[in-house]
Amino acid sequence: MSTRLEDPESTDLLQQLIRNACVNDGTLASGNELRSVDLLQQYLGTTGFDVERYEPQPGRASLLARIEGTDPDAPTLMLMGHTDVVPVNPAGWSRDPSAADIVDGMVWGRGAVDMLNLTATQAVAFRRLAEEGFRPKGTLLYLAVADEEALGTWGAHWLVDHELDAVRADYVLTESGGFQMPTEHGPRLPVMVAEKGTFWSKIHVHGTPGHGSQPFNTDNALVRAAEVVRRLDAYRPEAQIGEVWRRYVDGMDFPAELHDAFLDPSAVRDFCASLPLGMGRLVHACTHTTFTPTVAHGGTKTNVIPDHVELEVDIRTLPGQSGDDIRGMLREALGDLYDQVEIESNEDLSTASAIDTPLWDALSRVAGRLVQDSALVPFLMVGGTDNRYFRRAGATGYGFGLFSKRLGFEDYATMFHGNDERVDLESLALSEQLWRAVAHEVLA
Ligand SMILES: [Zn+2]
């Protein structure tokens, strides 16, 4: 396979998606992804496949296109991209974030790497397959979803809950991964095979009200809440070296010293302190359950001793952990205060797919042809994607795409939800070729 360095059709579709600026601020009235569903439907045309639209709330539309397989026993592959983007502060940008300018071989704009680049290239690959008369054994789906940036409420989550027969798939490919991590033996390409879960908690701390002028021997909820925050911050749960992390470290050809420190549960935390800050934070998050106090509400007036403080804690769970595991950790962290507070939690636990699958093998073969000397490594997403809904519905869900050498992990990490988001044209051409080749490998 010869790789092309540019794909004008993918570039053009990406520019149009960026200009639609389907900004999702978390409110129902935002997003308006219908505009990009119209665009994609017009782009895809009608030849050789079925198209369905879903609009559970006005404007919050998703599009599903399907090339039906000839063998009902063959697997179904879904290419899934979201059409919404996160809000932007134009003051931090060097260019207009919704103009989609091309400068020095890069498309600039909100969504260029999260993830309109993939949403666009998946659509182009799907249309080209249809135009070629692709008649696979297995079914190919292309799903452009709304609302990924606000938990998928009106997109993937809604579709899996209400339209599972339509969107059911054995294999799902969506963001992110695929940026080139150089090693002595060629680039390693991370595949997001699992993601951490959330266990967002509100901690209610109660006390007894009194006059602020006489604090002696009072029961001040704010003082107790401060101790709760301090204990959460000081809590040091032991590292957990899970399968994904271990296989990532094994696949990276790290020097022996680094390799051993990364896999030693009693050493990895201290070792993180010696790494560059961004890398230290990521390694820590991949190997630990994290407890981050983020919000405090309490008190009413300077001269009133508060009787109630509400804390919010962003807790992130590792693959395999249950709600009871996390409650046990909270008990350990808070000690005697655990029974003095009330904790309300919202469980959205970690999801993981197997690493050794036919989809992995197909991605590995195709990526090996498109990126010289490359090999895949599994990786754990520390944030969440729509993959979790499909994994829970039984799919093998991976986060992947391809990026050229021009766009390394550091660039990717800073641009994701950040300023000056942009993607190079070669990365778009690579991803488009990836999707088509994987569809052939998995479904033919
Ligand atoms: Zn995204």
XYZ file of C-alpha atoms and ligand atoms in Angstrom:
445
model
C 0.000 0.000 0.000
C 1.424 3.386 -0.923
C 0.522 6.170 1.469
C -0.768 9.478 0.224
C 0.342 12.642 1.933
C -2.883 14.570 1.423
C -6.543 13.884 0.866
C -8.331 17.059 -0.263
C -11.773 15.531 0.242
C -11.083 14.723 3.917
C -9.540 18.151 4.416
C -12.537 19.901 2.894
C -15.076 17.938 4.940
C -13.126 18.615 8.131
C -13.118 22.340 7.338
C -16.885 22.322 6.886
C -17.415 20.456 10.168
C -15.187 22.964 11.993
C -17.090 25.898 10.457
C -20.394 24.441 11.647
C -19.066 25.008 15.203
C -21.393 22.603 17.007
C -20.262 23.894 20.390
C -21.576 21.816 23.279
C -21.531 23.726 26.571
C -23.450 21.023 28.400
C -26.869 22.705 28.052
C -29.687 21.134 26.047
C -29.944 24.202 23.798
C -26.289 24.016 22.738
C -24.589 21.712 20.216
C -27.134 21.894 17.425
C -25.406 18.951 15.761
C -28.282 18.776 13.262
C -26.241 21.120 11.050
C -23.410 18.633 10.776
C -25.825 15.735 10.294
C -27.281 17.654 7.315
C -23.784 18.276 6.009
C -22.716 14.640 6.377
C -25.904 13.308 4.825
C -25.470 15.601 1.848
C -21.818 14.595 1.561
C -22.495 10.846 1.775
C -25.226 10.925 -0.858
C -27.437 7.882 -1.268
C -25.522 5.295 -3.252
C -25.099 1.800 -1.912
C -26.209 2.165 1.712
C -29.003 3.111 4.108
C -29.038 6.277 6.193
C -31.022 6.872 9.360
C -31.254 10.006 11.489
C -32.112 10.191 15.172
C -33.115 13.405 16.917
C -34.153 12.756 20.533
C -34.215 16.520 21.211
C -34.659 19.284 18.648
C -31.300 19.951 17.006
C -29.464 17.150 18.869
C -29.257 14.852 15.867
C -27.092 11.823 15.076
C -26.663 10.025 11.751
C -26.234 6.302 11.105
C -25.176 4.951 7.706
C -25.062 1.226 6.981
C -23.604 -1.041 4.310
C -25.405 -4.279 5.054
C -23.235 -7.386 5.075
C -24.081 -10.493 3.084
C -23.398 -12.938 5.935
C -25.479 -12.467 9.100
C -22.884 -14.421 11.089
C -20.014 -12.118 10.117
C -19.038 -9.352 12.548
C -20.324 -5.770 12.418
C -17.807 -2.925 12.472
C -18.809 0.577 13.503
C -16.790 3.708 12.786
C -18.036 6.309 15.247
C -17.217 10.009 15.451
C -18.795 12.837 17.395
C -19.783 16.077 15.706
C -19.865 18.340 18.778
C -16.910 20.301 20.139
C -16.119 21.938 23.476
C -16.389 25.723 23.984
C -13.471 27.887 23.057
C -11.911 31.079 24.374
C -10.846 32.884 21.169
C -8.581 35.210 23.184
C -6.152 32.327 23.690
C -5.973 31.482 19.977
C -3.625 32.754 17.273
C -6.362 32.296 14.629
C -10.164 32.270 14.408
C -11.121 28.887 15.945
C -14.070 28.374 13.585
C -12.485 29.645 10.341
C -10.722 26.336 9.558
C -7.791 28.139 7.915
C -5.065 26.013 6.373
C -1.648 27.331 7.313
C 1.599 25.488 6.632
C -0.179 22.224 5.958
C -2.321 22.337 9.099
C -6.092 22.794 9.437
C -6.752 25.099 12.399
C -9.917 25.070 14.443
C -11.862 23.776 17.398
C -12.371 20.067 16.875
C -9.349 19.564 14.592
C -8.064 16.763 16.874
C -11.123 16.182 19.094
C -12.394 14.607 16.960
C -13.742 16.129 13.754
C -10.553 14.896 12.047
C -11.707 11.319 12.590
C -15.428 12.013 12.079
C -14.573 13.520 8.669
C -12.127 10.840 7.534
C -14.509 8.050 8.590
C -17.255 9.609 6.437
C -14.897 9.902 3.459
C -13.764 6.288 3.865
C -17.370 5.116 4.155
C -18.436 6.948 0.994
C -15.452 5.661 -0.968
C -16.179 2.095 0.097
C -19.801 2.503 -1.000
C -18.738 4.016 -4.323
C -16.336 1.129 -4.920
C -19.305 -1.199 -4.512
C -17.945 -2.676 -1.249
C -20.136 -5.720 -0.518
C -18.631 -7.174 2.655
C -19.678 -10.281 4.548
C -20.008 -8.261 7.746
C -21.961 -5.020 8.149
C -20.197 -1.651 8.141
C -21.730 1.189 10.171
C -20.781 4.849 10.274
C -22.244 6.698 13.242
C -21.869 10.456 13.664
C -23.088 11.225 17.168
C -24.186 14.320 19.029
C -23.384 15.287 22.594
C -20.215 13.297 23.298
C -18.776 16.247 25.181
C -21.619 16.114 27.729
C -21.662 12.390 28.561
C -23.422 11.288 25.356
C -26.819 11.955 26.925
C -28.482 12.826 23.570
C -26.017 10.840 21.451
C -24.329 7.502 22.122
C -25.923 6.879 25.507
C -29.405 7.582 24.139
C -28.832 5.455 21.032
C -27.590 2.444 23.007
C -30.565 2.749 25.374
C -33.249 3.338 22.713
C -31.960 2.066 19.348
C -29.662 -0.797 20.246
C -30.821 -2.983 17.362
C -29.729 -0.282 14.920
C -26.381 0.592 16.513
C -25.317 -2.808 17.847
C -21.802 -3.678 16.705
C -19.171 -6.301 17.480
C -16.359 -3.822 16.927
C -16.335 -0.064 17.500
C -13.573 2.334 16.495
C -13.665 5.892 17.830
C -11.303 8.467 19.403
C -8.482 8.662 20.327
C -4.960 7.140 20.272
C -2.744 6.467 17.287
C -0.229 9.283 17.829
C 3.333 8.130 17.187
C 5.450 7.484 20.278
C 9.035 7.053 19.062
C 11.185 4.146 20.269
C 14.504 2.775 19.028
C 12.632 0.079 17.150
C 10.109 2.320 15.425
C 7.023 4.234 16.485
C 4.571 2.736 18.937
C 0.903 3.550 18.376
C -1.357 3.508 21.438
C -4.782 1.902 21.145
C -7.232 2.971 23.839
C -8.565 -0.430 24.873
C -9.966 0.701 28.218
C -10.941 3.844 30.031
C -11.074 4.831 33.660
C -14.481 5.248 35.255
C -15.907 8.087 37.275
C -17.308 7.877 40.787
C -18.200 11.533 41.240
C -19.169 12.084 44.843
C -20.792 14.752 46.980
C -19.767 14.690 50.604
C -22.184 16.377 52.996
C -20.525 17.510 56.195
C -22.848 18.495 59.014
C -22.299 20.592 62.141
C -24.222 22.656 64.678
C -24.968 26.338 64.005
C -23.815 28.961 66.494
C -22.603 32.529 66.862
C -19.309 33.301 65.204
C -18.259 35.411 68.194
C -18.108 32.368 70.512
C -16.278 29.548 68.708
C -15.113 27.675 71.825
C -16.095 23.986 71.704
C -18.420 24.408 68.743
C -19.192 21.870 66.051
C -18.173 23.774 62.901
C -19.008 21.967 59.628
C -16.438 24.025 57.710
C -13.593 23.021 60.007
C -14.592 19.369 59.708
C -14.901 19.705 55.910
C -11.377 21.122 55.790
C -10.140 17.975 57.535
C -12.075 15.804 55.055
C -10.359 17.617 52.168
C -6.966 17.291 53.856
C -7.395 13.538 54.363
C -8.488 12.990 50.752
C -5.458 14.902 49.537
C -3.117 12.962 51.822
C -4.615 9.568 50.921
C -2.104 7.288 49.206
C -3.838 4.215 47.798
C -1.397 1.643 46.523
C -0.686 1.597 42.797
C -2.389 -1.074 40.721
C -0.473 -2.465 37.787
C -3.273 -3.641 35.515
C -2.960 -5.690 32.345
C -3.270 -2.689 30.007
C -0.537 -0.750 31.789
C 1.769 -3.756 31.996
C 1.403 -4.552 28.308
C 1.903 -0.900 27.389
C 5.164 -0.745 29.367
C 6.332 -4.075 27.929
C 5.598 -2.837 24.402
C 7.487 0.456 24.718
C 11.057 -0.858 24.892
C 11.845 1.382 27.853
C 15.313 1.092 29.426
C 15.301 -1.577 32.147
C 15.365 0.918 35.007
C 12.328 2.791 33.689
C 10.516 -0.425 32.799
C 10.945 -1.856 36.299
C 9.943 1.358 38.070
C 6.786 1.657 35.953
C 5.722 -1.865 36.909
C 6.594 -1.766 40.620
C 3.469 -0.829 42.618
C 5.524 0.283 45.606
C 7.867 2.482 43.547
C 5.834 3.960 40.710
C 4.306 6.836 42.687
C 7.647 8.228 43.850
C 9.048 7.620 40.400
C 6.329 9.837 38.888
C 7.808 12.762 40.828
C 11.074 12.424 38.877
C 9.362 12.520 35.454
C 8.440 15.646 33.450
C 5.244 17.006 35.017
C 2.777 16.050 32.253
C 4.158 12.550 31.966
C 4.294 12.091 35.736
C 0.632 13.027 36.043
C -0.364 10.630 33.269
C 1.641 7.699 34.623
C 0.211 8.333 38.091
C -3.356 8.457 36.729
C -2.859 5.219 34.755
C -1.737 3.335 37.847
C -3.861 4.824 40.643
C -7.424 5.415 41.683
C -7.528 9.189 42.075
C -9.480 11.357 44.538
C -9.555 15.053 43.649
C -11.542 17.501 45.801
C -12.791 20.130 43.338
C -15.762 22.086 44.757
C -16.829 23.330 48.221
C -20.081 25.048 49.122
C -20.878 26.054 52.668
C -21.577 28.729 55.213
C -23.995 31.609 55.017
C -22.581 34.613 56.846
C -19.383 35.764 58.510
C -20.891 35.653 62.024
C -22.681 32.294 61.721
C -20.950 28.981 62.476
C -21.943 26.793 59.509
C -23.979 23.645 60.034
C -23.567 22.253 56.493
C -20.814 22.100 53.900
C -21.057 20.236 50.623
C -17.863 19.013 48.953
C -17.505 17.569 45.468
C -14.819 15.037 44.705
C -13.769 13.848 41.244
C -12.939 10.169 41.776
C -11.547 8.133 38.841
C -11.644 4.358 39.005
C -9.446 1.713 37.391
C -10.602 -1.260 35.271
C -12.084 -3.996 37.441
C -12.978 -1.789 40.411
C -16.519 -1.867 41.798
C -18.468 0.766 43.697
C -17.835 -1.206 46.890
C -14.098 -1.083 46.242
C -14.265 2.697 46.029
C -16.469 3.031 49.107
C -13.889 0.943 50.964
C -11.161 3.311 49.832
C -13.187 6.334 50.964
C -13.589 4.708 54.372
C -9.862 4.145 54.539
C -9.124 7.727 53.439
C -11.549 9.418 55.835
C -11.017 7.157 58.871
C -13.279 8.117 61.793
C -14.834 10.931 59.743
C -16.337 8.444 57.270
C -19.255 7.699 59.592
C -19.779 11.381 60.372
C -20.470 12.441 56.773
C -23.014 11.525 54.120
C -21.695 10.530 50.706
C -23.769 10.564 47.513
C -22.018 9.019 44.522
C -22.727 8.713 40.835
C -21.162 5.493 39.535
C -19.977 5.324 35.932
C -17.353 2.644 36.320
C -14.394 1.826 34.110
C -14.874 -0.181 30.909
C -12.299 -2.325 29.137
C -12.114 -4.454 26.014
C -9.884 -7.465 25.493
C -6.537 -6.753 23.827
C -6.114 -9.994 21.898
C -8.936 -9.754 19.371
C -9.338 -9.982 15.586
C -9.858 -6.194 15.586
C -6.470 -5.685 17.261
C -4.820 -7.952 14.716
C -6.462 -6.110 11.817
C -5.417 -2.690 13.157
C -1.932 -3.985 13.710
C -1.576 -5.228 10.132
C -3.026 -2.071 8.599
C -1.081 0.352 10.811
C 2.088 -1.603 10.057
C 1.578 -0.969 6.351
C 0.739 2.733 6.741
C 3.325 3.707 9.374
C 6.718 2.164 8.778
C 8.139 -0.057 11.545
C 5.173 0.708 13.793
C 3.656 -1.578 16.407
C 0.533 -1.153 18.517
C 0.575 -0.813 22.292
C -2.554 -0.903 24.470
C -3.307 2.176 26.547
C -5.730 3.228 29.269
C -7.680 6.452 28.642
C -7.856 8.447 31.847
C -10.920 10.367 30.593
C -14.140 9.015 29.126
C -15.432 8.477 25.580
C -18.627 7.120 24.021
C -16.901 3.733 23.762
C -18.072 2.905 27.274
C -21.728 2.575 26.217
C -20.848 0.189 23.403
C -18.458 -1.872 25.555
C -21.255 -2.299 28.105
C -23.528 -3.435 25.260
C -20.993 -6.163 24.412
C -18.780 -4.524 21.779
C -15.007 -4.609 21.568
C -14.389 -0.854 21.549
C -11.045 0.741 20.781
C -9.937 4.341 20.511
C -7.648 4.758 17.539
C -6.814 6.908 14.525
C -3.547 7.714 12.829
C -1.357 10.763 13.152
C 1.735 11.652 11.184
C 5.113 12.351 12.784
C 4.257 16.047 12.687
C 1.768 15.669 15.493
C 3.275 13.994 18.531
C 1.729 13.091 21.865
C 2.745 16.364 23.557
C 1.065 18.475 20.820
C -1.963 16.277 20.907
C -2.275 16.472 24.694
C -1.989 20.271 24.845
C -4.394 20.906 21.953
C -7.084 18.546 23.242
C -9.733 20.986 24.594
C -6.925 23.599 24.501
C -5.850 26.574 22.401
C -4.627 26.561 18.784
C -6.071 23.116 18.028
C -4.906 21.962 14.595
C -4.173 18.871 12.554
C -1.843 18.290 9.624
C -3.081 17.125 6.241
C -1.011 13.937 6.223
C -2.677 12.771 9.433
C -6.070 13.105 7.718
C -4.911 11.110 4.694
C -3.476 8.393 6.952
C -6.668 8.030 8.996
C -8.883 7.845 5.908
C -6.734 5.015 4.520
C -6.767 3.299 7.900
C -10.578 3.119 8.067
C -10.970 1.716 4.579
C -8.258 -0.889 5.009
C -9.585 -1.993 8.406
C -13.104 -2.361 6.993
C -11.689 -4.646 4.296
C -9.666 -6.673 6.824
C -12.454 -7.105 9.355
C -15.525 -7.507 7.144
C -14.453 -8.933 3.788
Zn -13.751 13.730 21.677
